[in-house]
């Protein structure tokens, strides 16, 4: 019973704790709820393609399905536009988009599943797919589309395939992904006598470049411009830094916390070295990422890290030439993977499940995936999407748009343990305390790991 309560509590927490690289700035939390009843392959390497969506298996009788998503404003309009394209080639399937606020999505979804009235399909956070599949809430795409399952699986970028599979079976299809990148002020880089080739690729380079970009014109010890800014409560960034240092969060069974290792302590110490340079500013409020974006737009910081899907929002705020570069690494070439899968619900009527499966197959086709990327800036999970004229033209218009695709083959998805949202807060507590000088990193991590193990043992 305690385990079930912990699992339910963890699931409910996810809706407010998952921010990653999922393009937080694109979500409007005030939007109204509308309810009803790994091999390293390059993203440009050709791979097997799913069945031709130009010959869809449309139902004999018209069927209407709901598709739940958490986008608002312009992105919600883009979803509607994409679904209209799908309907044009699937005349007997009508898709009703239903916008659910990001922070309310999970609770609304769980309530619908409990009432046996879920939508036919929905946008599923990558960290939730495994849990929903394990609980029987999702229907397997492999079972719904047995003739297409192998081709669909082969067409997915290897680093993303696992994020759509459970128990060795394809459960969902890629919807759109992102990876954290480095945003920088091009004018500040030039004024410091630097070129794009001088942008940091390693942690040591980040410290050196940050010092060169920091400006304290009156020598009062408080710079007018910091070279770099980072949030102290952003587990989705910290996780990647740990992995880059070969520090694991959990053992392979997911039953023991491992983030009190020497490698994890080294990760914290690397941040402290950066802080000691006095060329960075830390932000620890709940709205850290948005606050850093505002500071960046105001010219108070020269560089910071954020989701690749935040590009449109950041570009709309700044009045200077915006640059994007590789997410600097502390060691291994490991990058963040955030975003969404498209899932079909097991409790939906059979005819709706089949119609939703056709939507999933179409979205995971090279052209469907390419069209969504061109509309949303979320990277496709389908390798061959990059070979379409849609994406070739889209990227040639602005090379920054596809920058994250270079990192996705080496990207690693966030942990999907049901207790991880609560545990990630313990990790954030340890990091924030260490950055503020409240305790030794080793002691703080040991305490956090101990508390995490208590949670995992329930």
GROMACS .gro file of N, CA, C and O in nm, residues 159-278:
model
  480
  159UNK      N    1   1.892   0.703  -3.030
  159UNK     CA    2   1.889   0.758  -2.895
  159UNK      C    3   1.748   0.789  -2.847
  159UNK      O    4   1.726   0.809  -2.728
  160UNK      N    5   1.653   0.792  -2.941
  160UNK     CA    6   1.514   0.822  -2.906
  160UNK      C    7   1.429   0.696  -2.900
  160UNK      O    8   1.323   0.693  -2.837
  161UNK      N    9   1.476   0.589  -2.962
  161UNK     CA   10   1.396   0.466  -2.969
  161UNK      C   11   1.361   0.413  -2.829
  161UNK      O   12   1.247   0.373  -2.804
  162UNK      N   13   1.458   0.414  -2.740
  162UNK     CA   14   1.433   0.363  -2.605
  162UNK      C   15   1.328   0.445  -2.532
  162UNK      O   16   1.255   0.393  -2.448
  163UNK      N   17   1.322   0.575  -2.561
  163UNK     CA   18   1.224   0.662  -2.495
  163UNK      C   19   1.082   0.633  -2.541
  163UNK      O   20   0.986   0.682  -2.482
  164UNK      N   21   1.068   0.551  -2.647
  164UNK     CA   22   0.937   0.514  -2.699
  164UNK      C   23   0.906   0.366  -2.680
  164UNK      O   24   0.803   0.319  -2.728
  165UNK      N   25   0.994   0.296  -2.611
  165UNK     CA   26   0.977   0.152  -2.594
  165UNK      C   27   0.966   0.114  -2.447
  165UNK      O   28   1.025   0.178  -2.360
  166UNK      N   29   0.892   0.007  -2.423
  166UNK     CA   30   0.880  -0.047  -2.288
  166UNK      C   31   0.878  -0.199  -2.299
  166UNK      O   32   0.803  -0.255  -2.380
  167UNK      N   33   0.960  -0.266  -2.219
  167UNK     CA   34   0.966  -0.411  -2.225
  167UNK      C   35   1.006  -0.464  -2.360
  167UNK      O   36   0.962  -0.572  -2.401
  168UNK      N   37   1.089  -0.387  -2.431
  168UNK     CA   38   1.134  -0.430  -2.563
  168UNK      C   39   1.031  -0.412  -2.673
  168UNK      O   40   1.054  -0.456  -2.786
  169UNK      N   41   0.921  -0.345  -2.643
  169UNK     CA   42   0.814  -0.327  -2.742
  169UNK      C   43   0.788  -0.178  -2.764
  169UNK      O   44   0.792  -0.098  -2.671
  170UNK      N   45   0.762  -0.140  -2.889
  170UNK     CA   46   0.733  -0.001  -2.923
  170UNK      C   47   0.593   0.034  -2.871
  170UNK      O   48   0.493  -0.024  -2.915
  171UNK      N   49   0.587   0.128  -2.778
  171UNK     CA   50   0.459   0.167  -2.720
  171UNK      C   51   0.408   0.300  -2.775
  171UNK      O   52   0.288   0.319  -2.791
  172UNK      N   53   0.498   0.393  -2.801
  172UNK     CA   54   0.459   0.524  -2.852
  172UNK      C   55   0.547   0.555  -2.972
  172UNK      O   56   0.639   0.481  -3.005
  173UNK      N   57   0.518   0.666  -3.038
  173UNK     CA   58   0.602   0.710  -3.149
  173UNK      C   59   0.654   0.850  -3.118
  173UNK      O   60   0.596   0.923  -3.039
  174UNK      N   61   0.765   0.888  -3.179
  174UNK     CA   62   0.821   1.021  -3.154
  174UNK      C   63   0.726   1.130  -3.197
  174UNK      O   64   0.663   1.122  -3.302
  175UNK      N   65   0.719   1.234  -3.113
  175UNK     CA   66   0.637   1.350  -3.145
  175UNK      C   67   0.725   1.472  -3.169
  175UNK      O   68   0.708   1.543  -3.267
  176UNK      N   69   0.820   1.496  -3.082
  176UNK     CA   70   0.912   1.609  -3.100
  176UNK      C   71   1.002   1.621  -2.979
  176UNK      O   72   0.958   1.598  -2.866
  177UNK      N   73   1.130   1.659  -3.001
  177UNK     CA   74   1.227   1.657  -2.893
  177UNK      C   75   1.314   1.782  -2.892
  177UNK      O   76   1.317   1.859  -2.987
  178UNK      N   77   1.386   1.796  -2.780
  178UNK     CA   78   1.476   1.909  -2.768
  178UNK      C   79   1.598   1.869  -2.688
  178UNK      O   80   1.602   1.763  -2.626
  179UNK      N   81   1.697   1.955  -2.690
  179UNK     CA   82   1.819   1.935  -2.613
  179UNK      C   83   1.866   2.072  -2.569
  179UNK      O   84   1.847   2.171  -2.642
  180UNK      N   85   1.925   2.081  -2.450
  180UNK     CA   86   1.975   2.210  -2.404
  180UNK      C   87   2.092   2.256  -2.492
  180UNK      O   88   2.178   2.176  -2.530
  181UNK      N   89   2.094   2.384  -2.522
  181UNK     CA   90   2.201   2.442  -2.601
  181UNK      C   91   2.249   2.569  -2.531
  181UNK      O   92   2.187   2.617  -2.436
  182UNK      N   93   2.360   2.623  -2.579
  182UNK     CA   94   2.414   2.747  -2.523
  182UNK      C   95   2.367   2.864  -2.609
  182UNK      O   96   2.391   2.867  -2.730
  183UNK      N   97   2.296   2.957  -2.547
  183UNK     CA   98   2.255   3.080  -2.614
  183UNK      C   99   2.356   3.190  -2.579
  183UNK      O  100   2.400   3.200  -2.464
  184UNK      N  101   2.391   3.272  -2.677
  184UNK     CA  102   2.487   3.377  -2.648
  184UNK      C  103   2.456   3.504  -2.727
  184UNK      O  104   2.389   3.502  -2.831
  185UNK      N  105   2.505   3.615  -2.672
  185UNK     CA  106   2.489   3.747  -2.732
  185UNK      C  107   2.606   3.769  -2.829
  185UNK      O  108   2.720   3.782  -2.788
  186UNK      N  109   2.576   3.769  -2.958
  186UNK     CA  110   2.683   3.777  -3.058
  186UNK      C  111   2.765   3.905  -3.047
  186UNK      O  112   2.888   3.903  -3.063
  187UNK      N  113   2.699   4.016  -3.015
  187UNK     CA  114   2.772   4.143  -3.006
  187UNK      C  115   2.871   4.140  -2.890
  187UNK      O  116   2.984   4.190  -2.902
  188UNK      N  117   2.829   4.085  -2.777
  188UNK     CA  118   2.919   4.077  -2.662
  188UNK      C  119   3.039   3.989  -2.693
  188UNK      O  120   3.151   4.016  -2.649
  189UNK      N  121   3.017   3.882  -2.769
  189UNK     CA  122   3.127   3.795  -2.810
  189UNK      C  123   3.227   3.873  -2.895
  189UNK      O  124   3.349   3.868  -2.874
  190UNK      N  125   3.175   3.949  -2.990
  190UNK     CA  126   3.261   4.027  -3.079
  190UNK      C  127   3.332   4.137  -3.003
  190UNK      O  128   3.453   4.161  -3.024
  191UNK      N  129   3.262   4.207  -2.913
  191UNK     CA  130   3.322   4.316  -2.836
  191UNK      C  131   3.436   4.267  -2.747
  191UNK      O  132   3.528   4.343  -2.713
  192UNK      N  133   3.430   4.139  -2.708
  192UNK     CA  134   3.535   4.082  -2.624
  192UNK      C  135   3.652   4.029  -2.707
  192UNK      O  136   3.747   3.971  -2.652
  193UNK      N  137   3.644   4.050  -2.838
  193UNK     CA  138   3.751   4.005  -2.926
  193UNK      C  139   3.747   3.856  -2.954
  193UNK      O  140   3.849   3.798  -2.993
  194UNK      N  141   3.630   3.797  -2.937
  194UNK     CA  142   3.615   3.653  -2.958
  194UNK      C  143   3.539   3.626  -3.088
  194UNK      O  144   3.468   3.714  -3.140
  195UNK      N  145   3.552   3.506  -3.138
  195UNK     CA  146   3.479   3.462  -3.256
  195UNK      C  147   3.394   3.341  -3.218
  195UNK      O  148   3.413   3.282  -3.111
  196UNK      N  149   3.300   3.301  -3.304
  196UNK     CA  150   3.221   3.181  -3.275
  196UNK      C  151   3.308   3.058  -3.248
  196UNK      O  152   3.269   2.969  -3.173
  197UNK      N  153   3.428   3.053  -3.307
  197UNK     CA  154   3.518   2.939  -3.283
  197UNK      C  155   3.570   2.937  -3.140
  197UNK      O  156   3.618   2.833  -3.094
  198UNK      N  157   3.561   3.051  -3.071
  198UNK     CA  158   3.610   3.060  -2.933
  198UNK      C  159   3.503   3.021  -2.831
  198UNK      O  160   3.532   3.017  -2.711
  199UNK      N  161   3.381   2.993  -2.878
  199UNK     CA  162   3.276   2.959  -2.784
  199UNK      C  163   3.310   2.830  -2.710
  199UNK      O  164   3.371   2.739  -2.768
  200UNK      N  165   3.276   2.821  -2.582
  200UNK     CA  166   3.320   2.706  -2.501
  200UNK      C  167   3.258   2.575  -2.542
  200UNK      O  168   3.138   2.566  -2.564
  201UNK      N  169   3.342   2.473  -2.549
  201UNK     CA  170   3.296   2.337  -2.574
  201UNK      C  171   3.318   2.250  -2.450
  201UNK      O  172   3.256   2.144  -2.436
  202UNK      N  173   3.410   2.293  -2.362
  202UNK     CA  174   3.439   2.219  -2.240
  202UNK      C  175   3.416   2.310  -2.119
  202UNK      O  176   3.399   2.432  -2.133
  203UNK      N  177   3.419   2.250  -2.000
  203UNK     CA  178   3.395   2.327  -1.879
  203UNK      C  179   3.508   2.428  -1.852
  203UNK      O  180   3.482   2.542  -1.814
  204UNK      N  181   3.632   2.386  -1.874
  204UNK     CA  182   3.744   2.479  -1.856
  204UNK      C  183   3.732   2.597  -1.952
  204UNK      O  184   3.758   2.712  -1.914
  205UNK      N  185   3.692   2.570  -2.075
  205UNK     CA  186   3.672   2.678  -2.171
  205UNK      C  187   3.558   2.770  -2.130
  205UNK      O  188   3.565   2.891  -2.149
  206UNK      N  189   3.454   2.711  -2.070
  206UNK     CA  190   3.342   2.793  -2.024
  206UNK      C  191   3.388   2.892  -1.918
  206UNK      O  192   3.348   3.010  -1.919
  207UNK      N  193   3.473   2.847  -1.826
  207UNK     CA  194   3.523   2.937  -1.723
  207UNK      C  195   3.607   3.050  -1.782
  207UNK      O  196   3.595   3.167  -1.743
  208UNK      N  197   3.694   3.016  -1.878
  208UNK     CA  198   3.781   3.116  -1.938
  208UNK      C  199   3.702   3.219  -2.019
  208UNK      O  200   3.725   3.340  -2.009
  209UNK      N  201   3.608   3.171  -2.102
  209UNK     CA  202   3.529   3.262  -2.184
  209UNK      C  203   3.438   3.349  -2.097
  209UNK      O  204   3.420   3.468  -2.123
  210UNK      N  205   3.383   3.291  -1.991
  210UNK     CA  206   3.297   3.368  -1.901
  210UNK      C  207   3.372   3.484  -1.839
  210UNK      O  208   3.319   3.596  -1.826
  211UNK      N  209   3.497   3.461  -1.800
  211UNK     CA  210   3.579   3.569  -1.741
  211UNK      C  211   3.602   3.681  -1.842
  211UNK      O  212   3.597   3.799  -1.807
  212UNK      N  213   3.625   3.645  -1.968
  212UNK     CA  214   3.649   3.745  -2.071
  212UNK      C  215   3.524   3.828  -2.101
  212UNK      O  216   3.535   3.943  -2.145
  213UNK      N  217   3.408   3.770  -2.080
  213UNK     CA  218   3.282   3.839  -2.112
  213UNK      C  219   3.227   3.920  -1.995
  213UNK      O  220   3.137   4.002  -2.013
  214UNK      N  221   3.278   3.896  -1.876
  214UNK     CA  222   3.228   3.965  -1.757
  214UNK      C  223   3.276   4.110  -1.756
  214UNK      O  224   3.393   4.139  -1.783
  215UNK      N  225   3.185   4.201  -1.724
  215UNK     CA  226   3.217   4.345  -1.722
  215UNK      C  227   3.182   4.405  -1.587
  215UNK      O  228   3.066   4.403  -1.545
  216UNK      N  229   3.283   4.458  -1.519
  216UNK     CA  230   3.265   4.531  -1.393
  216UNK      C  231   3.336   4.665  -1.409
  216UNK      O  232   3.449   4.685  -1.365
  217UNK      N  233   3.269   4.757  -1.478
  217UNK     CA  234   3.334   4.882  -1.519
  217UNK      C  235   3.369   4.973  -1.403
  217UNK      O  236   3.465   5.051  -1.412
  218UNK      N  237   3.294   4.967  -1.293
  218UNK     CA  238   3.324   5.056  -1.179
  218UNK      C  239   3.401   4.985  -1.068
  218UNK      O  240   3.422   5.041  -0.959
  219UNK      N  241   3.438   4.860  -1.093
  219UNK     CA  242   3.519   4.783  -0.998
  219UNK      C  243   3.460   4.776  -0.857
  219UNK      O  244   3.532   4.781  -0.757
  220UNK      N  245   3.327   4.764  -0.852
  220UNK     CA  246   3.264   4.753  -0.720
  220UNK      C  247   3.242   4.607  -0.679
  220UNK      O  248   3.181   4.578  -0.577
  221UNK      N  249   3.292   4.516  -0.760
  221UNK     CA  250   3.278   4.374  -0.728
  221UNK      C  251   3.147   4.314  -0.772
  221UNK      O  252   3.124   4.193  -0.754
  222UNK      N  253   3.060   4.396  -0.829
  222UNK     CA  254   2.931   4.347  -0.878
  222UNK      C  255   2.921   4.379  -1.027
  222UNK      O  256   2.887   4.492  -1.065
  223UNK      N  257   2.950   4.283  -1.113
  223UNK     CA  258   2.953   4.309  -1.257
  223UNK      C  259   2.820   4.362  -1.312
  223UNK      O  260   2.713   4.323  -1.265
  224UNK      N  261   2.833   4.449  -1.409
  224UNK     CA  262   2.714   4.494  -1.483
  224UNK      C  263   2.672   4.384  -1.581
  224UNK      O  264   2.553   4.371  -1.612
  225UNK      N  265   2.770   4.309  -1.628
  225UNK     CA  266   2.743   4.198  -1.720
  225UNK      C  267   2.820   4.076  -1.670
  225UNK      O  268   2.942   4.084  -1.648
  226UNK      N  269   2.750   3.965  -1.653
  226UNK     CA  270   2.813   3.839  -1.617
  226UNK      C  271   2.834   3.757  -1.744
  226UNK      O  272   2.750   3.755  -1.834
  227UNK      N  273   2.946   3.686  -1.748
  227UNK     CA  274   2.973   3.605  -1.866
  227UNK      C  275   2.874   3.491  -1.883
  227UNK      O  276   2.841   3.453  -1.996
  228UNK      N  277   2.824   3.440  -1.770
  228UNK     CA  278   2.741   3.320  -1.776
  228UNK      C  279   2.643   3.321  -1.659
  228UNK      O  280   2.673   3.373  -1.550
  229UNK      N  281   2.525   3.266  -1.682
  229UNK     CA  282   2.426   3.252  -1.575
  229UNK      C  283   2.371   3.111  -1.572
  229UNK      O  284   2.357   3.048  -1.677
  230UNK      N  285   2.343   3.061  -1.450
  230UNK     CA  286   2.286   2.926  -1.441
  230UNK      C  287   2.189   2.917  -1.323
  230UNK      O  288   2.201   2.990  -1.225
  231UNK      N  289   2.091   2.827  -1.333
  231UNK     CA  290   1.995   2.807  -1.224
  231UNK      C  291   2.047   2.704  -1.124
  231UNK      O  292   2.113   2.607  -1.163
  232UNK      N  293   2.019   2.725  -0.997
  232UNK     CA  294   2.062   2.628  -0.896
  232UNK      C  295   1.959   2.518  -0.875
  232UNK      O  296   1.989   2.417  -0.811
  233UNK      N  297   1.839   2.536  -0.926
  233UNK     CA  298   1.736   2.434  -0.910
  233UNK      C  299   1.685   2.392  -1.048
  233UNK      O  300   1.573   2.424  -1.089
  234UNK      N  301   1.769   2.321  -1.119
  234UNK     CA  302   1.733   2.272  -1.253
  234UNK      C  303   1.787   2.131  -1.269
  234UNK      O  304   1.891   2.110  -1.332
  235UNK      N  305   1.719   2.031  -1.211
  235UNK     CA  306   1.769   1.894  -1.219
  235UNK      C  307   1.793   1.846  -1.362
  235UNK      O  308   1.883   1.764  -1.386
  236UNK      N  309   1.714   1.894  -1.457
  236UNK     CA  310   1.726   1.848  -1.595
  236UNK      C  311   1.860   1.891  -1.657
  236UNK      O  312   1.905   1.832  -1.754
  237UNK      N  313   1.924   1.995  -1.602
  237UNK     CA  314   2.058   2.033  -1.646
  237UNK      C  315   2.162   1.958  -1.563
  237UNK      O  316   2.259   1.905  -1.616
  238UNK      N  317   2.140   1.952  -1.432
  238UNK     CA  318   2.235   1.887  -1.343
  238UNK      C  319   2.254   1.739  -1.376
  238UNK      O  320   2.365   1.685  -1.370
  239UNK      N  321   2.145   1.671  -1.413
  239UNK     CA  322   2.153   1.529  -1.450
  239UNK      C  323   2.257   1.506  -1.559
  239UNK      O  324   2.338   1.414  -1.552
  240UNK      N  325   2.254   1.592  -1.661
  240UNK     CA  326   2.345   1.577  -1.774
  240UNK      C  327   2.489   1.599  -1.731
  240UNK      O  328   2.580   1.529  -1.775
  241UNK      N  329   2.509   1.699  -1.643
  241UNK     CA  330   2.645   1.725  -1.594
  241UNK      C  331   2.699   1.603  -1.519
  241UNK      O  332   2.816   1.568  -1.530
  242UNK      N  333   2.613   1.538  -1.442
  242UNK     CA  334   2.655   1.418  -1.370
  242UNK      C  335   2.692   1.307  -1.468
  242UNK      O  336   2.796   1.241  -1.454
  243UNK      N  337   2.609   1.287  -1.569
  243UNK     CA  338   2.637   1.183  -1.669
  243UNK      C  339   2.766   1.214  -1.745
  243UNK      O  340   2.842   1.123  -1.779
  244UNK      N  341   2.789   1.342  -1.774
  244UNK     CA  342   2.912   1.379  -1.844
  244UNK      C  343   3.036   1.345  -1.762
  244UNK      O  344   3.142   1.320  -1.816
  245UNK      N  345   3.019   1.342  -1.630
  245UNK     CA  346   3.129   1.309  -1.539
  245UNK      C  347   3.129   1.161  -1.502
  245UNK      O  348   3.197   1.120  -1.407
  246UNK      N  349   3.050   1.081  -1.575
  246UNK     CA  350   3.040   0.937  -1.551
  246UNK      C  351   2.980   0.905  -1.414
  246UNK      O  352   3.009   0.800  -1.356
  247UNK      N  353   2.899   0.993  -1.365
  247UNK     CA  354   2.827   0.969  -1.239
  247UNK      C  355   2.686   0.922  -1.273
  247UNK      O  356   2.616   0.986  -1.351
  248UNK      N  357   2.644   0.810  -1.216
  248UNK     CA  358   2.509   0.759  -1.238
  248UNK      C  359   2.418   0.804  -1.125
  248UNK      O  360   2.461   0.820  -1.010
  249UNK      N  361   2.291   0.821  -1.158
  249UNK     CA  362   2.193   0.861  -1.057
  249UNK      C  363   2.145   0.742  -0.975
  249UNK      O  364   2.123   0.754  -0.854
  250UNK      N  365   2.127   0.626  -1.042
  250UNK     CA  366   2.076   0.507  -0.975
  250UNK      C  367   2.149   0.384  -1.026
  250UNK      O  368   2.216   0.389  -1.130
  251UNK      N  369   2.135   0.274  -0.954
  251UNK     CA  370   2.188   0.148  -1.004
  251UNK      C  371   2.099   0.100  -1.118
  251UNK      O  372   1.993   0.158  -1.145
  252UNK      N  373   2.141  -0.007  -1.186
  252UNK     CA  374   2.067  -0.053  -1.304
  252UNK      C  375   1.925  -0.095  -1.271
  252UNK      O  376   1.834  -0.082  -1.354
  253UNK      N  377   1.903  -0.144  -1.151
  253UNK     CA  378   1.769  -0.188  -1.112
  253UNK      C  379   1.680  -0.072  -1.070
  253UNK      O  380   1.559  -0.088  -1.054
  254UNK      N  381   1.739   0.047  -1.053
  254UNK     CA  382   1.660   0.162  -1.010
  254UNK      C  383   1.616   0.152  -0.865
  254UNK      O  384   1.516   0.213  -0.826
  255UNK      N  385   1.692   0.080  -0.783
  255UNK     CA  386   1.652   0.060  -0.644
  255UNK      C  387   1.746   0.129  -0.545
  255UNK      O  388   1.720   0.128  -0.425
  256UNK      N  389   1.854   0.188  -0.596
  256UNK     CA  390   1.950   0.253  -0.507
  256UNK      C  391   2.005   0.380  -0.571
  256UNK      O  392   2.042   0.380  -0.689
  257UNK      N  393   2.009   0.489  -0.493
  257UNK     CA  394   2.066   0.614  -0.542
  257UNK      C  395   2.217   0.604  -0.546
  257UNK      O  396   2.280   0.553  -0.454
  258UNK      N  397   2.277   0.654  -0.655
  258UNK     CA  398   2.421   0.646  -0.674
  258UNK      C  399   2.485   0.784  -0.687
  258UNK      O  400   2.604   0.794  -0.720
  259UNK      N  401   2.408   0.890  -0.661
  259UNK     CA  402   2.461   1.023  -0.686
  259UNK      C  403   2.540   1.083  -0.568
  259UNK      O  404   2.556   1.205  -0.560
  260UNK      N  405   2.591   0.997  -0.481
  260UNK     CA  406   2.684   1.043  -0.378
  260UNK      C  407   2.824   0.993  -0.408
  260UNK      O  408   2.910   0.984  -0.319
  261UNK      N  409   2.852   0.962  -0.532
  261UNK     CA  410   2.980   0.907  -0.576
  261UNK      C  411   3.086   1.017  -0.587
  261UNK      O  412   3.053   1.136  -0.593
  262UNK      N  413   3.213   0.980  -0.592
  262UNK     CA  414   3.320   1.079  -0.613
  262UNK      C  415   3.300   1.158  -0.742
  262UNK      O  416   3.332   1.277  -0.749
  263UNK      N  417   3.247   1.091  -0.845
  263UNK     CA  418   3.222   1.161  -0.973
  263UNK      C  419   3.116   1.269  -0.956
  263UNK      O  420   3.126   1.377  -1.017
  264UNK      N  421   3.014   1.242  -0.875
  264UNK     CA  422   2.910   1.342  -0.851
  264UNK      C  423   2.966   1.460  -0.771
  264UNK      O  424   2.934   1.576  -0.798
  265UNK      N  425   3.049   1.429  -0.671
  265UNK     CA  426   3.113   1.536  -0.592
  265UNK      C  427   3.198   1.622  -0.684
  265UNK      O  428   3.199   1.746  -0.672
  266UNK      N  429   3.268   1.561  -0.778
  266UNK     CA  430   3.351   1.634  -0.872
  266UNK      C  431   3.266   1.729  -0.958
  266UNK      O  432   3.308   1.841  -0.991
  267UNK      N  433   3.146   1.684  -0.993
  267UNK     CA  434   3.055   1.769  -1.071
  267UNK      C  435   3.021   1.896  -0.994
  267UNK      O  436   3.026   2.007  -1.049
  268UNK      N  437   2.985   1.881  -0.867
  268UNK     CA  438   2.953   1.997  -0.783
  268UNK      C  439   3.075   2.088  -0.769
  268UNK      O  440   3.063   2.212  -0.775
  269UNK      N  441   3.192   2.029  -0.750
  269UNK     CA  442   3.313   2.108  -0.733
  269UNK      C  443   3.348   2.187  -0.858
  269UNK      O  444   3.401   2.298  -0.851
  270UNK      N  445   3.317   2.131  -0.975
  270UNK     CA  446   3.339   2.205  -1.099
  270UNK      C  447   3.254   2.331  -1.104
  270UNK      O  448   3.298   2.436  -1.151
  271UNK      N  449   3.129   2.320  -1.058
  271UNK     CA  450   3.044   2.439  -1.051
  271UNK      C  451   3.101   2.541  -0.953
  271UNK      O  452   3.098   2.663  -0.978
  272UNK      N  453   3.152   2.493  -0.840
  272UNK     CA  454   3.209   2.585  -0.740
  272UNK      C  455   3.331   2.658  -0.796
  272UNK      O  456   3.354   2.775  -0.766
  273UNK      N  457   3.410   2.589  -0.879
  273UNK     CA  458   3.523   2.654  -0.944
  273UNK      C  459   3.475   2.767  -1.035
  273UNK      O  460   3.538   2.873  -1.043
  274UNK      N  461   3.365   2.742  -1.105
  274UNK     CA  462   3.307   2.845  -1.191
  274UNK      C  463   3.260   2.964  -1.108
  274UNK      O  464   3.284   3.081  -1.144
  275UNK      N  465   3.194   2.936  -0.997
  275UNK     CA  466   3.146   3.043  -0.909
  275UNK      C  467   3.263   3.125  -0.856
  275UNK      O  468   3.255   3.249  -0.846
  276UNK      N  469   3.373   3.060  -0.826
  276UNK     CA  470   3.491   3.129  -0.772
  276UNK      C  471   3.552   3.228  -0.871
  276UNK      O  472   3.623   3.320  -0.830
  277UNK      N  473   3.526   3.210  -1.000
  277UNK     CA  474   3.579   3.304  -1.098
  277UNK      C  475   3.507   3.438  -1.094
  277UNK      O  476   3.553   3.535  -1.155
  278UNK      N  477   3.393   3.443  -1.024
  278UNK     CA  478   3.311   3.566  -1.012
  278UNK      C  479   3.265   3.616  -1.149
  278UNK      O  480   3.241   3.734  -1.169
   0.00000   0.00000   0.00000
